[in-house]
Every structure is written in structure tokens, then in C-alpha cells.
Short mmCIF file of C-alpha atoms and ligand atoms in Angstrom, two decimals:
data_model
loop_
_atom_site.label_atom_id
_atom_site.label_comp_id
_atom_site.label_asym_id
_atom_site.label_seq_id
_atom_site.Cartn_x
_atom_site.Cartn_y
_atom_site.Cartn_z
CA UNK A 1 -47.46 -22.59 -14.74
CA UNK A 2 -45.95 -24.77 -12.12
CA UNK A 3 -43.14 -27.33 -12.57
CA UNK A 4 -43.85 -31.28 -12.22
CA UNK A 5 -44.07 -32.39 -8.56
CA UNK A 6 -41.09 -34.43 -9.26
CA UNK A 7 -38.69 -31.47 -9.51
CA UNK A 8 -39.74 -30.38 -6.04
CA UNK A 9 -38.43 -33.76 -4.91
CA UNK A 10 -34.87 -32.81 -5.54
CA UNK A 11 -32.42 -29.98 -5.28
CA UNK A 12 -29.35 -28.72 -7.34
CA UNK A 13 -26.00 -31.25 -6.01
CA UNK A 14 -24.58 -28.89 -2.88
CA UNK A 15 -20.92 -30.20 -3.83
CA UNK A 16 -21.89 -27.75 -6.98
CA UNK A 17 -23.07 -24.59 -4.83
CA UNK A 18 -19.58 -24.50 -3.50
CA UNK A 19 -17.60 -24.70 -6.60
CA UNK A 20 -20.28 -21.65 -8.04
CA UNK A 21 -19.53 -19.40 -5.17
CA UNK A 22 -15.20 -20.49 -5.73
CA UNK A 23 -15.49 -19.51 -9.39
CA UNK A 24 -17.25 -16.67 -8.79
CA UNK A 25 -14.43 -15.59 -6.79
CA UNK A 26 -11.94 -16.75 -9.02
CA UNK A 27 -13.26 -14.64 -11.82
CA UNK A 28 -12.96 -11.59 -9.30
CA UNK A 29 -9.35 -12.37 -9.65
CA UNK A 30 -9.15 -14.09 -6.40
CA UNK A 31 -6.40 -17.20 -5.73
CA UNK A 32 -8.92 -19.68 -4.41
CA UNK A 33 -7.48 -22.88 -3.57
CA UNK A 34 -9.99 -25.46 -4.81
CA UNK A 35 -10.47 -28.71 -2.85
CA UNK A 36 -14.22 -29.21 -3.41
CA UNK A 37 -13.91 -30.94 -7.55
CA UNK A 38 -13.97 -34.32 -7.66
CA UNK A 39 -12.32 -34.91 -10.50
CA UNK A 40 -9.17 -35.72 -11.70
CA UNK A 41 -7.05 -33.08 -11.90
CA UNK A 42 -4.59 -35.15 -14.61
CA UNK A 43 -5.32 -34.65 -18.58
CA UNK A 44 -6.97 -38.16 -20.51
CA UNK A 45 -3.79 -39.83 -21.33
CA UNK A 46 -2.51 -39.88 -24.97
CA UNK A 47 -3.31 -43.15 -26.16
CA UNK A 48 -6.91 -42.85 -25.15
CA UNK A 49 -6.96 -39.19 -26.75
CA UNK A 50 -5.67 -40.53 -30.22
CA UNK A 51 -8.11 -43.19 -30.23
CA UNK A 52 -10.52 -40.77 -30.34
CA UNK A 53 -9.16 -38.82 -33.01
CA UNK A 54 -8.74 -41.78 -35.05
CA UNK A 55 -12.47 -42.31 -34.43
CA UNK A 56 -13.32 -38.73 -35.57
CA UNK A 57 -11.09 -38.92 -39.01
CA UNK A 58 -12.59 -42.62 -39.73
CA UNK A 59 -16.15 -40.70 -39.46
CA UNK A 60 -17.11 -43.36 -36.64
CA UNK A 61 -19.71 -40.14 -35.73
CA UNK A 62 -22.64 -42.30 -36.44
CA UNK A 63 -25.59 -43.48 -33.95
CA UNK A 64 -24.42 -46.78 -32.36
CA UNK A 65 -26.45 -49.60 -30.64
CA UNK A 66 -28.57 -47.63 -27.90
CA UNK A 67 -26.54 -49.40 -25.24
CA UNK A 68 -23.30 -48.98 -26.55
CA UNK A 69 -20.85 -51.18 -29.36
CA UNK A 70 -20.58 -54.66 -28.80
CA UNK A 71 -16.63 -54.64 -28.74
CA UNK A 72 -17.31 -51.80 -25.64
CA UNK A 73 -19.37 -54.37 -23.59
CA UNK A 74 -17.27 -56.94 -24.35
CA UNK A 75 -13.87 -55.09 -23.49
CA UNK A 76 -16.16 -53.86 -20.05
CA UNK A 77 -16.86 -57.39 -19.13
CA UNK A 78 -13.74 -58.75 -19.81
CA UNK A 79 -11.23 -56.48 -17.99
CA UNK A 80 -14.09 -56.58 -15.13
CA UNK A 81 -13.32 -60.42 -14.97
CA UNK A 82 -9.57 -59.72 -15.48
CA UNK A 83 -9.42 -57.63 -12.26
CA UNK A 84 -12.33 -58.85 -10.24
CA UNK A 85 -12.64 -62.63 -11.36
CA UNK A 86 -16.25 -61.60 -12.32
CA UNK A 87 -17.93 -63.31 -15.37
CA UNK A 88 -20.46 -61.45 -16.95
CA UNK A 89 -21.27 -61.88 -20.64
CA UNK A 90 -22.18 -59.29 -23.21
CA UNK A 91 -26.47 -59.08 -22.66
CA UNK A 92 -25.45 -58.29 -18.82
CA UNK A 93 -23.48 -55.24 -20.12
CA UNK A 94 -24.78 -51.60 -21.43
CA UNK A 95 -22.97 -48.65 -22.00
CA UNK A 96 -24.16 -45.25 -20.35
CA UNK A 97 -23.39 -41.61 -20.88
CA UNK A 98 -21.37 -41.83 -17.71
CA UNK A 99 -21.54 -43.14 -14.54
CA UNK A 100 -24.66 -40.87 -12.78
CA UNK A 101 -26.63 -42.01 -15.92
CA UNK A 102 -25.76 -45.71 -14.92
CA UNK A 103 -27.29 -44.99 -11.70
CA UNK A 104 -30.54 -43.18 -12.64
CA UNK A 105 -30.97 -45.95 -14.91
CA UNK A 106 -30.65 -48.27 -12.64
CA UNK A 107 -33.45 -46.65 -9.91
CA UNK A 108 -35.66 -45.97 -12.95
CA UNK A 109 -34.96 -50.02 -13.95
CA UNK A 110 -35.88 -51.74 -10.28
CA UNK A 111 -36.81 -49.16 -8.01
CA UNK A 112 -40.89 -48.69 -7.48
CA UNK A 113 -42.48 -45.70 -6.08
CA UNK A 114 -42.96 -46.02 -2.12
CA UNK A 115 -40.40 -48.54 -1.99
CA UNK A 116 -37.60 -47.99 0.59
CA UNK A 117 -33.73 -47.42 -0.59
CA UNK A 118 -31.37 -47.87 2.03
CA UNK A 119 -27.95 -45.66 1.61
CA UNK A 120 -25.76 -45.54 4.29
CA UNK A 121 -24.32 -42.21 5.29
CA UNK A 122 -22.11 -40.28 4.47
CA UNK A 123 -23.28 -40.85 0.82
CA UNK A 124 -22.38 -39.83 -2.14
CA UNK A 125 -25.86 -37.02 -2.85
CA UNK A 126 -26.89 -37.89 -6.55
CA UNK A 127 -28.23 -41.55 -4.56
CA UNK A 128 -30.65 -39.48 -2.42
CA UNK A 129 -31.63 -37.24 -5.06
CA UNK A 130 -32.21 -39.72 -7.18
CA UNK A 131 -34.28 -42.12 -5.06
CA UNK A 132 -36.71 -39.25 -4.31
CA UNK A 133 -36.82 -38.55 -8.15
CA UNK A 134 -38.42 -42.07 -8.76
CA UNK A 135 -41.05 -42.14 -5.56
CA UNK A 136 -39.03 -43.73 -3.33
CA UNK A 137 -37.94 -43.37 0.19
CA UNK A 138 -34.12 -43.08 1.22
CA UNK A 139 -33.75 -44.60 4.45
CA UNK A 140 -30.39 -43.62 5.56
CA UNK A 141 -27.77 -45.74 7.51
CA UNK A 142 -25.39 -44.06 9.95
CA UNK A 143 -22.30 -46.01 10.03
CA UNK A 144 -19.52 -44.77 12.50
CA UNK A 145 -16.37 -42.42 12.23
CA UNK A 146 -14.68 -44.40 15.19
CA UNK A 147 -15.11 -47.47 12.73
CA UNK A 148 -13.85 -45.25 9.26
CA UNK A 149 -17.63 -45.26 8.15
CA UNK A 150 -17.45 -48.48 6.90
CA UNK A 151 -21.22 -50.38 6.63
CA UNK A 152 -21.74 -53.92 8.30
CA UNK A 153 -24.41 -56.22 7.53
CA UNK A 154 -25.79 -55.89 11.14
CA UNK A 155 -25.97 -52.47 10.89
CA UNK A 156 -28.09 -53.55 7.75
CA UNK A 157 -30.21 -56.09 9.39
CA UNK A 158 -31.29 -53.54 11.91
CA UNK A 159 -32.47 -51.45 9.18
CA UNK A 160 -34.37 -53.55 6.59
CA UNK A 161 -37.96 -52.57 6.62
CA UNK A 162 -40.88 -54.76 4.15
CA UNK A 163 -40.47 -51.77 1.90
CA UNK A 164 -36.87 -52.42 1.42
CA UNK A 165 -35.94 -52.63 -2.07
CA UNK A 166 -32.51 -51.37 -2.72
CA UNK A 167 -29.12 -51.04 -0.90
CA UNK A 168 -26.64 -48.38 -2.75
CA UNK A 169 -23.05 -49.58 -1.38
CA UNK A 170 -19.88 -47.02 -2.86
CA UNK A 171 -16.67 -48.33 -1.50
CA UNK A 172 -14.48 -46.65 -1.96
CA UNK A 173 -16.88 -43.82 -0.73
CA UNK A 174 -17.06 -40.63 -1.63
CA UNK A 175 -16.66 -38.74 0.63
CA UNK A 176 -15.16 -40.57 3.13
CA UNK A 177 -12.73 -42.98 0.96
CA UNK A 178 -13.75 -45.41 3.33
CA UNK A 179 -13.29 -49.40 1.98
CA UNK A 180 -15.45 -51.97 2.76
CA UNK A 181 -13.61 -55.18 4.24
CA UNK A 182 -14.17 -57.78 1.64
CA UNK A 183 -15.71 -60.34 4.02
CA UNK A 184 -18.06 -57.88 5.49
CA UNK A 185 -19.26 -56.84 1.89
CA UNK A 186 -20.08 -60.34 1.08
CA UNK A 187 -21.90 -60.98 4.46
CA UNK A 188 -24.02 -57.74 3.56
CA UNK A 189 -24.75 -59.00 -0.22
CA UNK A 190 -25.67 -62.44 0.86
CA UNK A 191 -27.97 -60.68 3.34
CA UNK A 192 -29.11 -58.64 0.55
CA UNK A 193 -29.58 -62.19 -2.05
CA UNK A 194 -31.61 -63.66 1.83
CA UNK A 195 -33.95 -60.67 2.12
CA UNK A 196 -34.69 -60.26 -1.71
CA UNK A 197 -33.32 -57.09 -2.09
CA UNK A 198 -30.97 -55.17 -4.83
CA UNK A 199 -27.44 -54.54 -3.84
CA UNK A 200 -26.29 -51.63 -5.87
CA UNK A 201 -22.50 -51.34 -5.94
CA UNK A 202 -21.01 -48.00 -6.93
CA UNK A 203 -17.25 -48.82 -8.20
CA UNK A 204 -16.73 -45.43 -9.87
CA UNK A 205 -13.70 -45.33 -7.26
CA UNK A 206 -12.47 -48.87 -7.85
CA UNK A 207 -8.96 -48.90 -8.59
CA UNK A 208 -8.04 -46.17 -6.19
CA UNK A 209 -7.39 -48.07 -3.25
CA UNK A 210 -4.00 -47.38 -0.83
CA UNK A 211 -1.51 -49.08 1.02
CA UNK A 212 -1.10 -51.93 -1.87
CA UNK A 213 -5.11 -53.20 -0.93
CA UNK A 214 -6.29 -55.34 -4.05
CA UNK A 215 -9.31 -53.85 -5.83
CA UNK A 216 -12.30 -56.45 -5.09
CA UNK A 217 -15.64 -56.52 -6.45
CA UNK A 218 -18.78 -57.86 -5.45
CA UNK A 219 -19.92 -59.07 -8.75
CA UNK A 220 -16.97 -61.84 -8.23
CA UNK A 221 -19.54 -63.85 -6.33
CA UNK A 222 -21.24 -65.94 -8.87
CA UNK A 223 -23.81 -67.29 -6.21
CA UNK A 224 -25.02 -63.92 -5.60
CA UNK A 225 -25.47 -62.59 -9.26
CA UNK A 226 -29.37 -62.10 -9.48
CA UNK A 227 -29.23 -59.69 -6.72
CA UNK A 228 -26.08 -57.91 -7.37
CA UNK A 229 -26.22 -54.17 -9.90
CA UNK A 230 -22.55 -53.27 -10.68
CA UNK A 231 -22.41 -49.48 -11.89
CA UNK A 232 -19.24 -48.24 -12.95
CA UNK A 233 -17.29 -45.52 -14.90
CA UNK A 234 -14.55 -44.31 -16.62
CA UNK A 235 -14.35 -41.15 -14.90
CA UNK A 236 -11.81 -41.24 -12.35
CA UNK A 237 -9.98 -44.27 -13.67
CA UNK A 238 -8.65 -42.89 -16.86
CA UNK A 239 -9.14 -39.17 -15.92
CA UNK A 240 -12.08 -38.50 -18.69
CA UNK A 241 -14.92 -36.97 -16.51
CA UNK A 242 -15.80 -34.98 -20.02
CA UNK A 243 -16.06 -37.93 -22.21
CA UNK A 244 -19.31 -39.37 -20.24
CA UNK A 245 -18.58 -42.99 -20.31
CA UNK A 246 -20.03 -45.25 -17.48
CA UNK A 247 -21.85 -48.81 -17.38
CA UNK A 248 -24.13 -51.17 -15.69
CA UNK A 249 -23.39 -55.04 -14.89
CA UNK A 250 -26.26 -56.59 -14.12
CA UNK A 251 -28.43 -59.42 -14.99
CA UNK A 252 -29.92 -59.27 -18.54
CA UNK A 253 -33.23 -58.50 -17.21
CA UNK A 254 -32.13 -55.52 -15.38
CA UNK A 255 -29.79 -54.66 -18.55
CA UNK A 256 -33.03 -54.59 -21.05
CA UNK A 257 -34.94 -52.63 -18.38
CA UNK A 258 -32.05 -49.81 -18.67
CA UNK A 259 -31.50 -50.00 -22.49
CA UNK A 260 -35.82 -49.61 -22.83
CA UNK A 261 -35.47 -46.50 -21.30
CA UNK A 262 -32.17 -45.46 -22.49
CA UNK A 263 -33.73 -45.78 -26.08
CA UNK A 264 -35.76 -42.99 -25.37
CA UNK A 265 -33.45 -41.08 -23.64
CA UNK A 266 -29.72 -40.15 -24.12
CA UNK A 267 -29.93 -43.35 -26.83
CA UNK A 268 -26.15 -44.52 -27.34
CA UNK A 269 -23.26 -42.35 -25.67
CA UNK A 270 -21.26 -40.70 -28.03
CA UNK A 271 -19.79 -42.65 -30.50
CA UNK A 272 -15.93 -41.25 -30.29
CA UNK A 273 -16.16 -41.57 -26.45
CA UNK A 274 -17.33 -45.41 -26.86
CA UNK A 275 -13.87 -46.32 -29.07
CA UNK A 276 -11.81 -43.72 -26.10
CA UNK A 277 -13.78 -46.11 -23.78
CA UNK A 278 -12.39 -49.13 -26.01
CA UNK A 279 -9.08 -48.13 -26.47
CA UNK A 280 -8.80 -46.93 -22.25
CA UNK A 281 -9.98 -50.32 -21.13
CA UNK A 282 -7.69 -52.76 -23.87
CA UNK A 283 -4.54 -50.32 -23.85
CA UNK A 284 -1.57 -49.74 -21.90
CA UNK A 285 -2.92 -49.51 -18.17
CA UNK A 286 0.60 -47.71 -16.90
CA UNK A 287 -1.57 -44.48 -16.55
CA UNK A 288 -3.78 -45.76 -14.08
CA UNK A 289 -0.77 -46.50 -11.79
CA UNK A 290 1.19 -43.39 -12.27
CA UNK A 291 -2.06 -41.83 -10.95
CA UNK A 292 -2.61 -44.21 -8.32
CA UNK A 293 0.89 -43.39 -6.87
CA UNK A 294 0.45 -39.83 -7.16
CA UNK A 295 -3.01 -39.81 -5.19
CA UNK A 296 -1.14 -42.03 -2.30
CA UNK A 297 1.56 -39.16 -1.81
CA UNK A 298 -0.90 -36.51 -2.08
CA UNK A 299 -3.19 -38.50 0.63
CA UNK A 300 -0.47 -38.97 2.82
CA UNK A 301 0.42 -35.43 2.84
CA UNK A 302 -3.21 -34.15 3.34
CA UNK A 303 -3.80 -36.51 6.19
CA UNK A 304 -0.44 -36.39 8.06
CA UNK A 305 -0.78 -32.22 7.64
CA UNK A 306 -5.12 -32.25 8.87
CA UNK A 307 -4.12 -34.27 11.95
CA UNK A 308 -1.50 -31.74 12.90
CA UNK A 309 -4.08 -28.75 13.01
CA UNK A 310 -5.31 -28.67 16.70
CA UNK A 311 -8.99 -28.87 16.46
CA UNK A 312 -8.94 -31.25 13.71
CA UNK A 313 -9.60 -35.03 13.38
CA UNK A 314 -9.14 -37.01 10.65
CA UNK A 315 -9.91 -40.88 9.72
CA UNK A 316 -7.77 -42.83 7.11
CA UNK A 317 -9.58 -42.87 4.09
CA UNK A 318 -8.53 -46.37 2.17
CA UNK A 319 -9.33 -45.19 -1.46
CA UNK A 320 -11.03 -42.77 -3.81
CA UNK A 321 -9.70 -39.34 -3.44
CA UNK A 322 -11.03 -37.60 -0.58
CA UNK A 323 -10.17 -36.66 3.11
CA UNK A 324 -13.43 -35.96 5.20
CA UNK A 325 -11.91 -34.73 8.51
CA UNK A 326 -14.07 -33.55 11.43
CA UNK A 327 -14.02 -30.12 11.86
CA UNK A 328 -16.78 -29.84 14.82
CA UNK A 329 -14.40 -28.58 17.81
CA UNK A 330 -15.27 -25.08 15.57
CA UNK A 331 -19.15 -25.22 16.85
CA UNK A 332 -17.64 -24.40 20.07
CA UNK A 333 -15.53 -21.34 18.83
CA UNK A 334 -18.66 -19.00 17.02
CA UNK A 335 -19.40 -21.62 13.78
CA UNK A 336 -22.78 -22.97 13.68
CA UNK A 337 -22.63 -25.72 11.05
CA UNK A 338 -20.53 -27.61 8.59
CA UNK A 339 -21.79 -25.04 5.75
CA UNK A 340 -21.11 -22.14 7.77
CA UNK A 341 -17.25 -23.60 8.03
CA UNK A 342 -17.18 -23.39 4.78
CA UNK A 343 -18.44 -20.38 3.47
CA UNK A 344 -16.39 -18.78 6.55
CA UNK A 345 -13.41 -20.46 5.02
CA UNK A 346 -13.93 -19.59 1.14
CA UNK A 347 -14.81 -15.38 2.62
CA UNK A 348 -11.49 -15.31 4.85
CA UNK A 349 -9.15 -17.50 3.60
CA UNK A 350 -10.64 -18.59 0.08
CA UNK A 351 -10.03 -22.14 0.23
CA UNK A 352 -13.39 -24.33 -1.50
CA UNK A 353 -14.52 -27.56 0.72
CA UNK A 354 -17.54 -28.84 0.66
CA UNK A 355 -19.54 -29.29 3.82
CA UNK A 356 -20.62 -32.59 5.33
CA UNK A 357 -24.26 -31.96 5.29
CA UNK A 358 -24.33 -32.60 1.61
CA UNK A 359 -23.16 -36.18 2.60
CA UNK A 360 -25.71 -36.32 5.64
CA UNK A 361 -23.16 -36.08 8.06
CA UNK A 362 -22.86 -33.10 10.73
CA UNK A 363 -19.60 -32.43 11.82
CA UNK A 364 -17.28 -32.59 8.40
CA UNK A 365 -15.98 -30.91 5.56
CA UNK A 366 -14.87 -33.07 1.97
CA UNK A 367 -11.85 -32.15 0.66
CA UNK A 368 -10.79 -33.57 -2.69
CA UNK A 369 -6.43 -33.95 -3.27
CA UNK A 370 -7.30 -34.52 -6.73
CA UNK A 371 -5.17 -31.29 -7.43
CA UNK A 372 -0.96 -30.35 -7.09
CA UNK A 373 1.33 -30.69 -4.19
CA UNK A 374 1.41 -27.19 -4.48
CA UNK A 375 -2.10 -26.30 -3.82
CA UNK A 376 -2.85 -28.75 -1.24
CA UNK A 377 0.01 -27.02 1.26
CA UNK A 378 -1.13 -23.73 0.11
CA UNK A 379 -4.55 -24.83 1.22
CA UNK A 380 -3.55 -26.71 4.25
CA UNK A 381 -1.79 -23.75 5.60
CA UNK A 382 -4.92 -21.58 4.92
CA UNK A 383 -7.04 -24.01 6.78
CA UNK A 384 -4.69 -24.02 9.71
CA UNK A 385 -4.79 -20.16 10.10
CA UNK A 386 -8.49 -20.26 9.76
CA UNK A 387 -8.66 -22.69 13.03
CA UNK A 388 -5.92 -20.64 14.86
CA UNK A 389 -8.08 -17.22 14.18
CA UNK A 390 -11.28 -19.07 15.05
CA UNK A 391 -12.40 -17.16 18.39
C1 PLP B 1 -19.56 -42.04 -5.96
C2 PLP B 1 -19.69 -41.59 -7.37
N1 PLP B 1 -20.37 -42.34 -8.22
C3 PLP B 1 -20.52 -41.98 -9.50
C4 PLP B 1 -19.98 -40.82 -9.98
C5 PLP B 1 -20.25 -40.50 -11.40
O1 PLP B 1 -19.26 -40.09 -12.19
P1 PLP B 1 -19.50 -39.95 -13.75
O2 PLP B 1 -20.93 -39.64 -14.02
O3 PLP B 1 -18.58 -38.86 -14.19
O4 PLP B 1 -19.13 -41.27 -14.35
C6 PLP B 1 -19.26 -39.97 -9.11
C7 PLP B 1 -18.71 -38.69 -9.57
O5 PLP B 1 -18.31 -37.84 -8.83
C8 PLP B 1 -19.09 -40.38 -7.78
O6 PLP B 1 -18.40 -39.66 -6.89
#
């Protein structure tokens, strides 16, 4: 017996290869210094943890609506429109068991088989994986590291083919943190709205932006609604990667598509996690900030310390949590690749990053400074002696 052609379509996420071969090592008793998770490295703050527990004691451990409570999609919607100035209602809302789930729903939803999905590099992999999963074709966009990877909509234009379907857009990007400039994004959506094709906006990153930039969102722009897919999560946000809460905005077409086949899926996310969901998005938002400011030191530190290793070039990532410097003055000194960097790096020195080709790009590691002070200069020294020894 064979598996389904579909499972020879995709492969096992390379950003979780790494972190195998780090534990591995860890569990030899090895001090790896971990930069490949990305995830926050700060516990679920306390109010959102006693919601839950209050959940659990009032035996809220029920099934729910498939697509999540009504007070969840209407707490979504609202603090959307409270920090974007978007204004979707509650049928244009469904909850998902995190924010990968709002995406594969989402290529399941409006994404035929042959069609073309365009992703601009360096991506985040679940979007390729998951285009191939459905039939379809990624058609991948290089943007530039001279310009901090940030997609334009003529860089678009030149790529739109008949087949052309879907545009995935993650800003802030993982891996390269890179922001979109407001204007540009709306030039490339109304492009999108012009051509008849899906925008899909990743915001799983949306509140980590630096240097005092205002979050923005591209489902603020009411005339561009019918072509516009928001997926988000509460991941990163509120530091609850375990609690698997993430959603869809969409229209309520594209909504009922997703809650069809969630119904015979995952059905409703877990209960207690929907009123942790509630009680992180109506609650004290201090948390978020605390956690913002922390991530700005830490980035500061990682870039300012990269850029000082001779060898190594770095551009300013604007948000999320990730520096993706370029590391390919080694391919001169005995290193083939981006993955052999790595694994080179984990065997001598034992510091985890993940290499570039998992993001289709060919001449960068990811590291994540979603972990202490501590750590990072441990790491960063590491990293530095692993150039220096290079031959
Ligand atoms: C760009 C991006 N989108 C979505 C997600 C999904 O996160 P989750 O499924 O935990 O909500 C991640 C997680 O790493 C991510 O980096």
C-alpha cells in the first residue's frame, strides 16, 4: 500500500528538522542555544490563564458552534475595527484551531486545482506546502534584500499569469520581519480587487511592529472587501501558541465555505481556548506592550551585534520577531549552502538557525530573538567564532 498522491506533494516544515536535530542534542546534555522556535518565549499572561480555568470549573467543556462562539467573533471583529478601522460583522468571522488551520481553510475555501498562487519569497513554508496540497501551483515572487524584501505591486503585475488566483501577503514576514509600506499594500490589493484575484493577508505578526510604526491592516479598505481574506491568530500576540486559536475575516461567502469544511474537520476549537481567546482580546492589553518593548531591545541587540561580525549582513527587519541576515560570504570559505551553515553551526558551536532555503531564499539563515538577553549574546558570540574559524 501506497500513500495518497497528495502526501507526495508536500514535505515535513524544514524550520522543524532543525529544532529535531537541537533537541536531540539537548537531550545528550548539550547547551544548545536555540534561535530557530518561533514562538514566544513569554508564559500566556494571567488574566487570559484564569479565564480559562474559570471556563474549565463552569464545565464550559461542551461542543460549541463549529466556527467558534458568537461573543468570540464578535470580540474578533470588534477589536479588529478598534485597531485597524476595519468593519466586519459577525457572518464574516469564524474561529479556527489556530492560525495554520485559518490558512488551509482558506486554500481549501477559494483555491482550485491548477490554479496559480503567487507568494512572494522569502515566505513563510506552510503557504507553499499548502498550495501544492490543494492542486495548485505556487508561483513565487522574488522581492529584493537591497529593498528589505518588501513586495510592490509592479513586481506583482509582472507576475500575474490567467491562472492567477491567489496572492498570500505576511507583513510582518516571517522570516524576514519585513513591513509592507501601507500605500504600497493598498496599490497591490487594488491590483489584486482589478485583476479578480484573492489577496490573502497573513497578520499572525500584526502588532509586532518597531520603531513606534502603527499596526495597519488591509481589511481597513472597505472598497476592497470582496477580494480581501484576513487570517489571523492569537499566537504570537498573547503568547498562547498551545491554545490553537486563529481566525478568518472574510466575506460571508468565503466564511461558509471554511465553516462547511471545518464541520467535518477539527469542528469548533476547543471550547476553554475560545473564552482564553475572549477574555485575551476584551482584557487588559498591557501584556501585549510589555512584550512589544521587550522584542524591540532584543532586536536591537541582535541586529547591532550580526552587523558587527565581518562576513555578515543584515537588513532591518520592521516587525515580527526574526533577523534573517545573509550569511553567503561563507560559500567562499568551504560552506556549500544555507543548510550546510547550519548544521555546521549546530555540530561546532551548537547554536539552532534555520536555513534560508526553507524560505526560498539562498544566501540566509532565520534566527528567532523570541528567547532571553542571555541566550541571544551567548549565541551571538558562538556565531561570531564560527565565522572567525571558517577557513
Ligand atoms: C507567518 C505565520 N503565519 C501563521 C502562523 C500560524 O501560527 P498558529 O497556527 O500558531 O496560529 C505562523 C506561525 O509560526 C507564522 O509564522
Amino acid at each position: 500500500m501506497t500513500l495518497a498522491a497528495r502526501m507526495s506533494r508536500i514535505s515535513v516544515s524544514q524550520t522543524m528538522a532543525v529544532a529535531e536535530s537541537a533537541l536531540r542534542l539537548r537531550e545528550n546534555g548539550v547547551d544548545v542555544v536555540d534561535f530557530g522556535p518561533g514562538e514566544p518565549d513569554f508564559p500566556t499572561p494571567q488574566n487570559i490563564k484564569q479565564a480559562a480555568i474559570r471556563a474549565i470549573e463552569s464545565n464550559f467543556s461542551k461542543y460549541t458552534s463549529v466556527g467558534g462562539i458568537t461573543d468570540l467573533k464578535k470580540a474578533i471583529a470588534e477589536k479588529h475595527s478598534r485597531d485597524f478601522g476595519s468593519r466586519y460583522s459577525v457572518p464574516e468571522c469564524i474561529v479556527n484551531v489556530g492560525g495554520k488551520h485559518a490558512i488551509f481553510n482558506v486554500f481549501s475555501a477559494v483555491v482550485n486545482e491548477g490554479d496559480d498562487v503567487i507568494i512572494p519569497t522569502p515566505y513563510w513554508v506552510t503557504f507553499a506546502d499548502v498550495a501544492r496540497y490543494v492542486g495548485a501551483n505556487p508561483v513565487f515572487v522574488h522581492t529584493n534584500e537591497s529593498d528589505g524584501f518588501r513586495l510592490t505591486a509592479d513586481m506583482l503585475a509582472r507576475s500575474l499569469t490567467p491562472k492567477t488566483r491567489l496572492l498570500v501577503v505576511n507583513s510582518p514576514n516571517n522570516p524576514s520581519g519585513a513591513v509592507l509600506d501601507d500605500d504600497e499594500f493598498v496599490k497591490i490589493a487594488r491590483l489584486c480587487r482589478d485583476r479578480d484575484i484573492y489577496l490573502l493577508s497573513d497578520e499572525c505578526y500584526d502588532h509586532f511592529l518597531y520603531d513606534g510604526r502603527k499596526p495597519f491592516s488591509i481589511g481597513s479598505q472597505q472598497d476592497l472587501m470582496s477580494h480581501i481574506i484576513i487570517a489571523g491568530s492569537l499566537s504570537k500576540t498573547y503568547a498562547m501558541t498551545g491554545w490553537r486559536i486563529g481566525y478568518i475575516l472574510a466575506t460571508a461567502e468565503i466564511v461558509s465555505g471554511a465553516n462547511k469544511l471545518q464541520s467535518h474537520s477539527t469542528s469548533n476549537p476547543a471550547s476553554i481556548s475560545q473564552k482564553a481567546a475572549l477574555e485575551a482580546l476584551t482584557g487588559p492589553q498591557e501584556s501585549v506592550g510589555e512584550m512589544l518593548a521587550e522584542y524591540g531591545r532584543r532586536r536591537k541587540f541582535v541586529i547591532e551585534r550580526l552587523r558587527a561580525i565581518p562576513g555578515i549582513r543584515c537588513s532591518e527587519p520592521g516587525g515580527a520577531f526574526y533577523a534573517y541576515p545573509n550569511i553567503s560570504s561563507a560559500f567562499q570559505r568551504g560552506i556549500k549552502d544555507t543548510l550546510e551553515f547550519s548544521v555546521k553551526l549546530l555540530e561546532r558551536k551548537y547554536v539552532a538557525v534555520v536555513p534560508g532555503e526553507a524560505f526560498g531564499t539562498k544566501e540566509h539563515v532565520r534566527l528567532s530573538y523570541a528567547t532571553s538577553m542571555e541566550q541571544l549574546d551567548k549565541g551571538l558570540n558562538r556565531i561570531a567564532e564560527f565565522m572567525n574559524e571558517l577557513g
